Coordinates of C-alpha atoms in Angstrom, one line a residue:
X273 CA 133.9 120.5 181.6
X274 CA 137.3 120.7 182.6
X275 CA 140.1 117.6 181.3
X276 CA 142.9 118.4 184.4
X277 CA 142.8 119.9 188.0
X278 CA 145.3 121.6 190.4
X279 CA 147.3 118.8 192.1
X280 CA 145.8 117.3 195.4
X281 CA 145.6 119.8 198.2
X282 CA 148.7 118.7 200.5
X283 CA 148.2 116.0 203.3
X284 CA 149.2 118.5 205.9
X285 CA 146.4 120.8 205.3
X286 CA 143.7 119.6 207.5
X287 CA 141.0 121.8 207.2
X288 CA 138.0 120.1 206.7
X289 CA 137.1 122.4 203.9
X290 CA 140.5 121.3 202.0
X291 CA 140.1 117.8 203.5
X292 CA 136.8 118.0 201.2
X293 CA 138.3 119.8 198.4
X294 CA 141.0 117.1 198.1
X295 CA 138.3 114.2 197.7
X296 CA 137.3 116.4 193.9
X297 CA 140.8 116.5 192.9
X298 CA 140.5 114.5 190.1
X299 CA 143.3 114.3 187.0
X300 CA 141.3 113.1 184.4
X301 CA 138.3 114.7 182.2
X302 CA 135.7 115.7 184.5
X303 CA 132.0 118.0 185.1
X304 CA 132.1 121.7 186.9
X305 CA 129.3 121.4 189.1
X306 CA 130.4 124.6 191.0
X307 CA 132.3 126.2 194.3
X308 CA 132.7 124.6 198.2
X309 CA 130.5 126.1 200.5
X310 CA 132.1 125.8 203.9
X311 CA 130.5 127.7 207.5
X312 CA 128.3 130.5 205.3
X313 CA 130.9 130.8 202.8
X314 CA 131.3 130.4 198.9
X315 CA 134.8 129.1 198.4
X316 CA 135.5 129.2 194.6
X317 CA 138.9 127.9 194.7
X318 CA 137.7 125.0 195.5
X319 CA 135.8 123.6 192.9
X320 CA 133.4 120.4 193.3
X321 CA 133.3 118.2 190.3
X322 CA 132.7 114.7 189.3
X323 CA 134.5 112.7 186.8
X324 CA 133.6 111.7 183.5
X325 CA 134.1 108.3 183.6
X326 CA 131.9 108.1 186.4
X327 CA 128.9 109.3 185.3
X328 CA 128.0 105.9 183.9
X329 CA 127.8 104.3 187.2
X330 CA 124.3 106.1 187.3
X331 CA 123.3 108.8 189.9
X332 CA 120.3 110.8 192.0
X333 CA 118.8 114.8 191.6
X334 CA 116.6 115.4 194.3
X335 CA 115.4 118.3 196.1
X336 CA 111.9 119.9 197.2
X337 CA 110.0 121.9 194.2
X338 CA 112.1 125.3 193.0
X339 CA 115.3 123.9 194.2
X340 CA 117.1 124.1 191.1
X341 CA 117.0 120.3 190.1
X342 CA 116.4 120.6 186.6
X343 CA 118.8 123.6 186.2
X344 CA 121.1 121.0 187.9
X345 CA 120.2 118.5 185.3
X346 CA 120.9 120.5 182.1
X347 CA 124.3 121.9 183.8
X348 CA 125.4 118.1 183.8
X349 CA 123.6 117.6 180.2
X350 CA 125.4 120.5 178.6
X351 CA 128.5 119.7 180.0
X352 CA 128.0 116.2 178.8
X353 CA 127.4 117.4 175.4
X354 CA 130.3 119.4 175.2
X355 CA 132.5 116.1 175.8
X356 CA 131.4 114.3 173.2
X357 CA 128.7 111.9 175.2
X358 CA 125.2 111.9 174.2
X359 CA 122.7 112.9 176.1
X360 CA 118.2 111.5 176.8
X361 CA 116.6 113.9 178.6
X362 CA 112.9 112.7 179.4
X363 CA 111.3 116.1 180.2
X364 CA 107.8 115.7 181.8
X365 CA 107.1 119.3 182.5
X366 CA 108.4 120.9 179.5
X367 CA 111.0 122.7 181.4
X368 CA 114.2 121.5 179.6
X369 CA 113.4 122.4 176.1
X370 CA 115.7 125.6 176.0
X371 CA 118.8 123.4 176.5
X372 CA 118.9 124.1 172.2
X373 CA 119.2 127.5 172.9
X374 CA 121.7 129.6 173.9
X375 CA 120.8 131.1 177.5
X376 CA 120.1 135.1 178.7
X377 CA 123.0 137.0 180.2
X378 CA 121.5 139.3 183.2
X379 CA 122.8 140.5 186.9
X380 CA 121.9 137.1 188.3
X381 CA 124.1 135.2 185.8
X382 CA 127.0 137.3 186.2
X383 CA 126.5 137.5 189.9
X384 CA 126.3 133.3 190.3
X385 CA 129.3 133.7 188.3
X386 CA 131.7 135.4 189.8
X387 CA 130.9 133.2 193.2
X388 CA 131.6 130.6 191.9
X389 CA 134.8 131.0 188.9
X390 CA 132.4 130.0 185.9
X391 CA 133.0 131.9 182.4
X392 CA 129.4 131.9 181.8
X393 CA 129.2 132.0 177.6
X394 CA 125.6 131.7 176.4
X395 CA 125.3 128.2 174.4
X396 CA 123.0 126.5 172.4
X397 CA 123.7 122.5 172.7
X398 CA 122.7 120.2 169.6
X399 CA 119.2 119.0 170.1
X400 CA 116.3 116.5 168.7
X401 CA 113.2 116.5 170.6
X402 CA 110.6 113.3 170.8
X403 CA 107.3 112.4 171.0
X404 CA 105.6 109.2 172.4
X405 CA 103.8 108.3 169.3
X406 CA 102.7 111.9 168.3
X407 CA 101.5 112.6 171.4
X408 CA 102.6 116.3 171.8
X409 CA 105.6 117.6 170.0
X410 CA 108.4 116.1 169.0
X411 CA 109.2 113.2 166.3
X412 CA 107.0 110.2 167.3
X413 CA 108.5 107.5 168.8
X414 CA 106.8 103.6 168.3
X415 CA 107.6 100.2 168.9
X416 CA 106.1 97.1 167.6
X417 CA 104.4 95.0 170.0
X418 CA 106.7 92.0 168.5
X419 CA 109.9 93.8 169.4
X420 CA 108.2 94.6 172.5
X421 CA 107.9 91.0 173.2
X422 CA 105.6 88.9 175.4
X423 CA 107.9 89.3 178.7
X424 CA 107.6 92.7 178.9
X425 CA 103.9 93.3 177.3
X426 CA 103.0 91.0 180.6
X427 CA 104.9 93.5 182.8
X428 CA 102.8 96.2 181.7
X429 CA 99.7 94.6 181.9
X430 CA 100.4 93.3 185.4
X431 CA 99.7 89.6 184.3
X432 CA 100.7 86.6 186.9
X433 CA 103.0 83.6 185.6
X434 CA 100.3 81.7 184.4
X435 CA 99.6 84.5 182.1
X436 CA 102.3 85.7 181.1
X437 CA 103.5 81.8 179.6
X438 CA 99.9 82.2 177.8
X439 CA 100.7 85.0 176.2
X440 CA 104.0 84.1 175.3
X441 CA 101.8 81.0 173.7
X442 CA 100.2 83.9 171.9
X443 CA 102.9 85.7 170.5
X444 CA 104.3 82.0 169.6
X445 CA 101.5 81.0 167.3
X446 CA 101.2 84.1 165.5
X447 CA 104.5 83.6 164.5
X448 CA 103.8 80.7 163.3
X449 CA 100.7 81.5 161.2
X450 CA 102.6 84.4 159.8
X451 CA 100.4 86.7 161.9
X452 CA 103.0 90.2 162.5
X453 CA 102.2 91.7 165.9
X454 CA 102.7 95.5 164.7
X455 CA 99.8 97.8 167.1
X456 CA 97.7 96.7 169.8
X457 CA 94.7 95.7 167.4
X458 CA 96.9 92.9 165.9
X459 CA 97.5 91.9 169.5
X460 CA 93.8 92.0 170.4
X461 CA 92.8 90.4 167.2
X462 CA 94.6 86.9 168.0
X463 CA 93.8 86.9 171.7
X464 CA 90.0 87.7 170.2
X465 CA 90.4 85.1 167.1
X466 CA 91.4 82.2 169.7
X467 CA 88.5 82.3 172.0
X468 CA 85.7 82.8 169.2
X469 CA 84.1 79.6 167.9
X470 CA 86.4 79.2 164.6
X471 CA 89.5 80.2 166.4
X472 CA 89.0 77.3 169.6
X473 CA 90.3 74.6 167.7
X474 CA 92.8 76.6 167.2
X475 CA 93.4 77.4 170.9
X476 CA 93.2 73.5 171.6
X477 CA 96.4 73.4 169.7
X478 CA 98.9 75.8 171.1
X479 CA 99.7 74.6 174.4
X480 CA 97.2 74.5 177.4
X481 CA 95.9 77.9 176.6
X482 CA 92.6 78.4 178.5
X483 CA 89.6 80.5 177.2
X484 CA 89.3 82.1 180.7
X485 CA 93.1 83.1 180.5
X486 CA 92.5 84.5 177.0
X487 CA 89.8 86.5 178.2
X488 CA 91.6 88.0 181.2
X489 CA 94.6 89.1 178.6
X490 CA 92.0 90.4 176.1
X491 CA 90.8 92.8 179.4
X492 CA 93.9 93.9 180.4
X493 CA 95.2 94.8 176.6
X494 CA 91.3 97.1 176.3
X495 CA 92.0 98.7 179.5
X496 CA 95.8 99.6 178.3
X497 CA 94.2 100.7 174.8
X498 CA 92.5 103.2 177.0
X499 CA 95.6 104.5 178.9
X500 CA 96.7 105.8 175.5
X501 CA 99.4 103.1 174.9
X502 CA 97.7 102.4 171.3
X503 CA 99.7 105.8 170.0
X504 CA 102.7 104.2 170.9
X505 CA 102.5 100.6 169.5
X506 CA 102.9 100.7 165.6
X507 CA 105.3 101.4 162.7
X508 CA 107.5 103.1 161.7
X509 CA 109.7 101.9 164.6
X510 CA 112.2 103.7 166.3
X511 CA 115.8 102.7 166.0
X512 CA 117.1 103.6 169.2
X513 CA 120.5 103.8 168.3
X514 CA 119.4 107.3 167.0
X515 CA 119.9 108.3 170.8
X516 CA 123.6 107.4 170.4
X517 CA 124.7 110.2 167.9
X518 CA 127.3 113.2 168.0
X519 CA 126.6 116.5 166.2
X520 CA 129.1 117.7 163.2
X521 CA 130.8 119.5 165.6
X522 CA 131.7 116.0 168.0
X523 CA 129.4 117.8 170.6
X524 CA 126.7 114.4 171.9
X525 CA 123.6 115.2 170.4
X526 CA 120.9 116.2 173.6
X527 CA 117.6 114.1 172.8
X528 CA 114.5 115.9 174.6
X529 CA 111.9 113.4 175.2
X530 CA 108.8 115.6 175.3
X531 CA 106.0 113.9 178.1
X532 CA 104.1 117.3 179.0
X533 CA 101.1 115.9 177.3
X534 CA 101.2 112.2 178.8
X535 CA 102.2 112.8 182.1
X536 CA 99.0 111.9 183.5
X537 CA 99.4 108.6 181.9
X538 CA 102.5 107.3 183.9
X539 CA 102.1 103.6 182.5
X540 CA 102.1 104.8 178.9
X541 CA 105.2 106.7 180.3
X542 CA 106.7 103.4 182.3
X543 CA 106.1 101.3 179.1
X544 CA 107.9 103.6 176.8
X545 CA 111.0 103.7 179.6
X546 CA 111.2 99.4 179.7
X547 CA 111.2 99.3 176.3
X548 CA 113.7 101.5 175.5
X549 CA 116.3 100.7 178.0
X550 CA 115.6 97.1 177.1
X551 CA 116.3 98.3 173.4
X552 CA 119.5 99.4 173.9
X553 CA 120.2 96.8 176.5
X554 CA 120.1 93.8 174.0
X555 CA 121.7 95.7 170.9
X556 CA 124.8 97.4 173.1
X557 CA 127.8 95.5 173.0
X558 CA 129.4 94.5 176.5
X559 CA 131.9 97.5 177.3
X560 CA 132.5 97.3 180.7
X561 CA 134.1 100.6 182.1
X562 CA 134.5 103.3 179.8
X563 CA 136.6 106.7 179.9
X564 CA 133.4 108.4 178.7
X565 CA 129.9 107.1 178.5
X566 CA 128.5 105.9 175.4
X567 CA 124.9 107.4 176.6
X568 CA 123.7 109.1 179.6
X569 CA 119.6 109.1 180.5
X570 CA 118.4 111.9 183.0
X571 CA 114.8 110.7 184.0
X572 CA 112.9 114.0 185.5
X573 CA 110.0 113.6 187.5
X574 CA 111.0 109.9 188.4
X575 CA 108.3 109.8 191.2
X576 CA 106.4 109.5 188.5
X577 CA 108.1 106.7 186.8
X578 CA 107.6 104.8 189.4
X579 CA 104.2 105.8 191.5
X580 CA 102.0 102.8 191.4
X581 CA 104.4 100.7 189.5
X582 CA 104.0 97.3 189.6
X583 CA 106.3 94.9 191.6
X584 CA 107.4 93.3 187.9
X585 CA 108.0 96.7 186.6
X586 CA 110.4 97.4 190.0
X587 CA 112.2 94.5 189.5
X588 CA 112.6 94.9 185.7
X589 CA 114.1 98.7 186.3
X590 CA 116.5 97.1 189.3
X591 CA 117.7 94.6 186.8
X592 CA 118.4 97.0 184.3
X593 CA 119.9 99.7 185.5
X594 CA 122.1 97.5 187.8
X595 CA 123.7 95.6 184.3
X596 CA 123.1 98.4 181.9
X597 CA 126.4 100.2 183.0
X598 CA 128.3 97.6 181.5
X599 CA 126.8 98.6 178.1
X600 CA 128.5 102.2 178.5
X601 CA 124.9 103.7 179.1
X602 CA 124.6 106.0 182.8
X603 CA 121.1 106.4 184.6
X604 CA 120.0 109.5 186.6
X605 CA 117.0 109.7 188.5
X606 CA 115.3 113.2 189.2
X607 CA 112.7 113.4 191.6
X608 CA 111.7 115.1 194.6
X609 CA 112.8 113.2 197.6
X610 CA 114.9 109.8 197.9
X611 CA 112.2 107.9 199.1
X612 CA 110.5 108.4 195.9
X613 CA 113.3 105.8 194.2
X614 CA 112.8 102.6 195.0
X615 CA 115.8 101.2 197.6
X616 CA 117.1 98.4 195.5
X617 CA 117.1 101.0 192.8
X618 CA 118.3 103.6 194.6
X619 CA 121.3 101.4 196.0
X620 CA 122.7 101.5 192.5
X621 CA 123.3 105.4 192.3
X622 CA 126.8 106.0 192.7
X623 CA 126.5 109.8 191.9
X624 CA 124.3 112.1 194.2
X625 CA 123.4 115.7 194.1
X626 CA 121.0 116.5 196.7
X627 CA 118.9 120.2 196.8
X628 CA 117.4 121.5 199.9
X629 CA 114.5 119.7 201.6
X630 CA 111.2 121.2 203.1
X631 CA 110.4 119.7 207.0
X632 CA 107.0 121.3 207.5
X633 CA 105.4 118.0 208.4
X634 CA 106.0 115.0 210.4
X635 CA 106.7 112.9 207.3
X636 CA 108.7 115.7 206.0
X637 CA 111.0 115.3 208.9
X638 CA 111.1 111.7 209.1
X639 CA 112.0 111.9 205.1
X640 CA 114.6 114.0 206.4
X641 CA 115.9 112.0 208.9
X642 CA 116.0 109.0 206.0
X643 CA 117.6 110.6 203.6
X644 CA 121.0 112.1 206.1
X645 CA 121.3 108.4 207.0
X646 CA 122.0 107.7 202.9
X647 CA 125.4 110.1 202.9
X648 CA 128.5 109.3 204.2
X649 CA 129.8 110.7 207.4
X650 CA 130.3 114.3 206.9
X651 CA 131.7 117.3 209.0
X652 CA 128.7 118.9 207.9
X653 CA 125.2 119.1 210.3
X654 CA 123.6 117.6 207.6
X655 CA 119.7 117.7 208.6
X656 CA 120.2 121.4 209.2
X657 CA 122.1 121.7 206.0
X658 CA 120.0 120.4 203.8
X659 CA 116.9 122.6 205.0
X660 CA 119.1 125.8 204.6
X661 CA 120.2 125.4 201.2
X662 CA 119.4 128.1 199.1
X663 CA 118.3 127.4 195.3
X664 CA 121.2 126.5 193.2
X665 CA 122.6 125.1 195.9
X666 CA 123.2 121.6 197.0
X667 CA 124.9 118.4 199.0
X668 CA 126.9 116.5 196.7
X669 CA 128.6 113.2 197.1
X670 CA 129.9 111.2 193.7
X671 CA 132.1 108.4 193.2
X672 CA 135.7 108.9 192.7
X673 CA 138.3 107.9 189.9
X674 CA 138.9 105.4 191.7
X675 CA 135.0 103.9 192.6
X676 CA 135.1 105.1 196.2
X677 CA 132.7 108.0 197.6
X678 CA 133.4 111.3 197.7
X679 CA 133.5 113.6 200.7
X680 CA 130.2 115.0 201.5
X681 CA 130.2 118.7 199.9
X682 CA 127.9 121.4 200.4
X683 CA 128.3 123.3 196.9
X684 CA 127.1 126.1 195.1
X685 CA 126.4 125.2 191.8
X686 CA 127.1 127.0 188.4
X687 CA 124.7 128.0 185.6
X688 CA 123.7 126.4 183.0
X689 CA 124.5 128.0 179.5
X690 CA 121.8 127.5 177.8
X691 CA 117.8 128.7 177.9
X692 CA 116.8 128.3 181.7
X693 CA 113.4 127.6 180.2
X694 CA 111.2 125.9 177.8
X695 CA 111.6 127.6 173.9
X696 CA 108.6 128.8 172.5
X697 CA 106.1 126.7 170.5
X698 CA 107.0 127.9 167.0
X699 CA 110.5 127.5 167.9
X700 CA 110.2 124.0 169.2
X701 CA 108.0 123.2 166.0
X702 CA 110.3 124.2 163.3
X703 CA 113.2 122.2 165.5
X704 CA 111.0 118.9 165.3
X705 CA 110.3 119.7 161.5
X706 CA 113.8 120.5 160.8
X707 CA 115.2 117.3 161.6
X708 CA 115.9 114.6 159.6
X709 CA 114.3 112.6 161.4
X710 CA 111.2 113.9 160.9
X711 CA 110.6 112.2 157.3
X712 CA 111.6 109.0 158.4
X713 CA 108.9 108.7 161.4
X714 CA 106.7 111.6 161.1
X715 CA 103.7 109.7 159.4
X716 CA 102.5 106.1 161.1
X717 CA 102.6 103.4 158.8
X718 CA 99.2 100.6 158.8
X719 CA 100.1 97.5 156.3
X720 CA 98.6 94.3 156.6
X721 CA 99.1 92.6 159.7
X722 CA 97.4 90.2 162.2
X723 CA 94.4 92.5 162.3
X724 CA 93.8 92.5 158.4
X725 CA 94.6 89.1 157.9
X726 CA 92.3 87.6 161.0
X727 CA 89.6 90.0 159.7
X728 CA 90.1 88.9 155.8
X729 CA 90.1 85.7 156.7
X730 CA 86.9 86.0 158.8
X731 CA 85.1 87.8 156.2
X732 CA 85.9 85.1 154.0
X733 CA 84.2 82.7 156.2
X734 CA 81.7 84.6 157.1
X735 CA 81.0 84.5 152.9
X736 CA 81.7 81.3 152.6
X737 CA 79.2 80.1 155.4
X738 CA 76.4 82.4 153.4
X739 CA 77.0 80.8 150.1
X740 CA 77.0 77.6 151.5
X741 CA 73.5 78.2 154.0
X742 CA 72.2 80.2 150.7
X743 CA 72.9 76.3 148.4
X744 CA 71.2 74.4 151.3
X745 CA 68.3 76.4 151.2
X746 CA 67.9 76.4 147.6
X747 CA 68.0 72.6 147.5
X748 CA 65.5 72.5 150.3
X749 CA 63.4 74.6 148.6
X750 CA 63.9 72.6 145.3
X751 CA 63.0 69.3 147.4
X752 CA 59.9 70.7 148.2
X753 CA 58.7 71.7 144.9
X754 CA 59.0 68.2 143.6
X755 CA 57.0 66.8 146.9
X756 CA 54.2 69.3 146.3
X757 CA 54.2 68.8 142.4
X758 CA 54.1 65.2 143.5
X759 CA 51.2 65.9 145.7
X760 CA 49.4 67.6 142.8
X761 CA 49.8 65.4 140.4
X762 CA 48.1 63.0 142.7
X763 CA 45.7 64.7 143.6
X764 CA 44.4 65.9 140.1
X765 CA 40.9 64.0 138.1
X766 CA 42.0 61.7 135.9
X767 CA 41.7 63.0 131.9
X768 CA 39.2 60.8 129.5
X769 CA 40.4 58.1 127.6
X770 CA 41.3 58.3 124.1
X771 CA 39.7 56.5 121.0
X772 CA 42.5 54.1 121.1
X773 CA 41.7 53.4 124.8
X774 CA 38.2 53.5 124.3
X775 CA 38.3 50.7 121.6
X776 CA 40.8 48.3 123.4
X777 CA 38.9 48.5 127.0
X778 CA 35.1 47.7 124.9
X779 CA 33.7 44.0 125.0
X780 CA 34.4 44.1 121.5
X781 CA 37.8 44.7 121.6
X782 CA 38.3 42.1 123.8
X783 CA 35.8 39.0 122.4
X784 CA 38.2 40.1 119.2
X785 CA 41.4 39.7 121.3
X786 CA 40.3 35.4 122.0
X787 CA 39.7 34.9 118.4
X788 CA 43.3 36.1 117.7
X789 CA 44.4 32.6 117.1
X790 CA 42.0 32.3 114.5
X791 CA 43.0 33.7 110.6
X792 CA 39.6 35.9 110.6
X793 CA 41.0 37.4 113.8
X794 CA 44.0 38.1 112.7
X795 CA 42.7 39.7 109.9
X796 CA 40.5 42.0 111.9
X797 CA 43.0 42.8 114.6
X798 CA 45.5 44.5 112.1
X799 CA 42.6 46.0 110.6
X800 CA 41.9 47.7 113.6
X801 CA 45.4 48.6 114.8
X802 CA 46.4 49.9 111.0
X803 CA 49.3 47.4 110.3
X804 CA 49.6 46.6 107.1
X805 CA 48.3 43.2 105.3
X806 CA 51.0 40.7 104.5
X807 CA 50.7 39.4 100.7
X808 CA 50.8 36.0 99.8

């Protein structure tokens, strides 16, 4: 990165390659992309860069497969780096991984060069490398599904209106029951706890919520689970203001988001990409225009960000990255073709490098056709420009000082100084292990949440109904001892009488019983029944 230029090439020169050159005469700090190429030839007095202040008004890598865009994206990164602005790399294929070490001189290097009046110096740039929740290499990176939040839990789930207000229902009353959201279990727990037969009273409670509703969220959230999102929901959370930090040396730190081993799980990919510009979206102070970015994202492989993206998720990314620069935080998009970049999206990019494009198709051409109409008028035959370019080469246009475009330029573009290629496996495992970082989110963390509590509580129920069926049973079985021992008793021969009862039921007894009145009766009668005799 250079911080001054020559002075502006004089107003009578009116060539159009110094008419060009002028437009990249900038006077303040600013990124070497590399030398004009004008009619065949490699000009490297005139050098195409872009200003550093501008790279947070978000830009565009494209180019066919072996062009050179990702050697393009960690020239910019370096360079970045070496100015003091951190730098998010999301590296799909695993290609970008030798940016943290310093790069291989060779004929090829000195050759690229000397075309275009680089002092190529092999350097290694300050480097932490990520994981989505373990998933490959890299220090794991989580969220909670409560910082998550309901709006964009919806988004990913591809939930209508209606929905997404019930699940913001959801989230709503397990706040209020003290119920923390942590993983996706928590989540599935409550939806699951509020249509079973304790939990619908419950559900009668919180606002409308229908059982049907309940059960289409409960669908969506098993059919995520199964897209591999689960790894990425959970504690410890990442602090995202970890992406913000400068080495000991000043130089931005380069954070290497590794995605080789979920690329074929683009939402899990998509989710971890709302989330985190989200993140930094609500925490980041306004800052408006900045000399230097606070943070600058390069997204590789973005056809993959956003192939079979939902229209919420579209809209969401638009909204972002269109307010985002005002938080001091620059997008670029890397991908193959413009097309593969949404158009509202892709009206946002103020910055454009463009690498050579294949038109071996019909649709090729068309796409070719499209993407010439996107640049500003240029002296340049652009359509068979752009299918000539050799690798490490490309059509540049960025936005000036000043916020105005740049002339069109056809550029030969420097090399990068660091590892042109992925670092090997040990290497990249002692880097991740090295950090420290590494002890602070390594291992996941499960403490009691929704999940525990719902199933505690359930359990306890679940005992309580048992003790209390176990109590009504014993009584019924109690009741009907006593009715059979009633029956029994009943039923059972009477015992003969006693001597007693045999006396008082005789004749005898009872001729005694009407002479009671009389003094020889009286006389008997306690005779018989042992009292004693009364003296006179």
């Amino acid at each position: 990165m250079s911080e001054s230029t020559d002075p502006a090439v004089p107003a009578d020169q009116t060539g159009p390659a110094d008419k060009i050159a002028a437009g990249y005469a900038f006077t303040g700090p600013a990124l070497d992309l590399g030398a004009l190429l004008w009619d065949g030839d490699c000009l490297p007095d005139r050098q195409i860069r872009i200003p550093l202040s501008m790279l947070g008004r978000h830009g565009l890598i494209a180019g066919a497969t072996g062009t050179g865009k990702t050697k393009t994206l960690q020239l910019i990164a370096e360079q970045l780096s070496a100015g003091g602005v951190p730098v998010f790399l999301a590296d799909v294929k695993g290609d970008v991984s030798g940016i943290s070490a310093p790069g291989t001189a060779g004929p090829r290097i000195d050759e690229r060069a000397r075309e275009v009046a680089q002092k190529w110096e092999p350097t290694a740039y300050p480097s932490e490398f990520y994981s989505l929740g373990g998933i490959g290499p890299g220090i794991p990176v989580r969220s909670t599904v409560t910082s998550f939040g309901p709006v964009l839990m919806s988004k990913v789930l591809q939930l209508n209106q209606t929905q997404e207000q019930s699940l913001g229902l959801i989230f709503h009353y397990a706040d209020t029951k003290g119920l923390e959201l942590i993983d996706l279990k928590d989540l599935r727990a409550v939806v699951a706890f509020l249509v079973s037969d304790q939990g619908k009273p419950e559900l009668k409670g919180i606002g409308g919520l229908s059982t049907v509703t309940a059960g289409v969220i409960l669908r969506a959230l098993t059919a995520f689970e199964q897209q591999g999102a689960a790894e990425f929901f959970g504690e410890p959370e990442f602090d995202t203001s970890e992406f913000l930090r400068t080495a000991r040396d000043g130089r931005g730190l380069v954070s290497v988001l590794e995605l080789p081993a979920v690329q074929d799980k683009p939402q899990l990919f998509s989710t971890f990409l709302m989330w985190l510009l989200a993140d930094l979206y609500n925490d980041l102070p306004e800052v408006g225009d900045l000399e230097r970015p606070k943070l600058v994202f390069f997204f590789d492989e973005a056809h993959l960000l956003f192939s079979g993206a939902s229209k919420a998720f579209l809209t969401s990314i638009t909204q972002t990255v269109r307010l985002i620069r005002s938080k001091g935080v620059g997008v670029f998009f890397v991908t193959q073709t413009p097309k593969d970049v949404p158009a509202d999206v892709l009206a946002q990019l103020g910055n454009r490098v463009q690498h050579a494009l294949r038109a071996f198709t019909p649709d090729d051409a068309k796409s070719l056709k499209a993407t010439v109409k996107t640049f500003p008028n240029s002296p340049y035959d652009l359509e068979e420009l752009l299918t000539g370019l050799g690798t490490g080469e490309a059509v540049i246009t960025v936005l000036s000082e000043k916020g105005a475009p740049t002339p069109v330029a056809a550029t030969r573009l420097r090399a990068p100084q660091s590892l042109m290629g992925p670092i090997e496996p040990a290497a990249l495992d002692r880097a991740v292990k090295s950090s420290l970082l590494w002890s602070r989110y390594a291992e996941p963390v499960d403490r009691e949440s929704a999940y525990e509590k719902i199933s505690a509580e359930q359990a306890a129920a679940e005992a309580q109904a048992e003790a209390a069926a176990a109590a009504a049973e014993a009584e019924k079985q109690a009741k009907e001892a006593e009715k059979e021992a009633a029956r029994a008793a009943r039923s059972a021969p009477k015992p003969d009488p006693s001597l007693a009862e045999q006396v008082v039921g005789s004749g005898l007894f009872r001729s005694l019983a009407r002479s009671i009145g009389t003094q020889l009766g009286r006389e008997i009668s306690r005779s018989v029944f042992g009292t004693a005799r009364k003296r006179r």
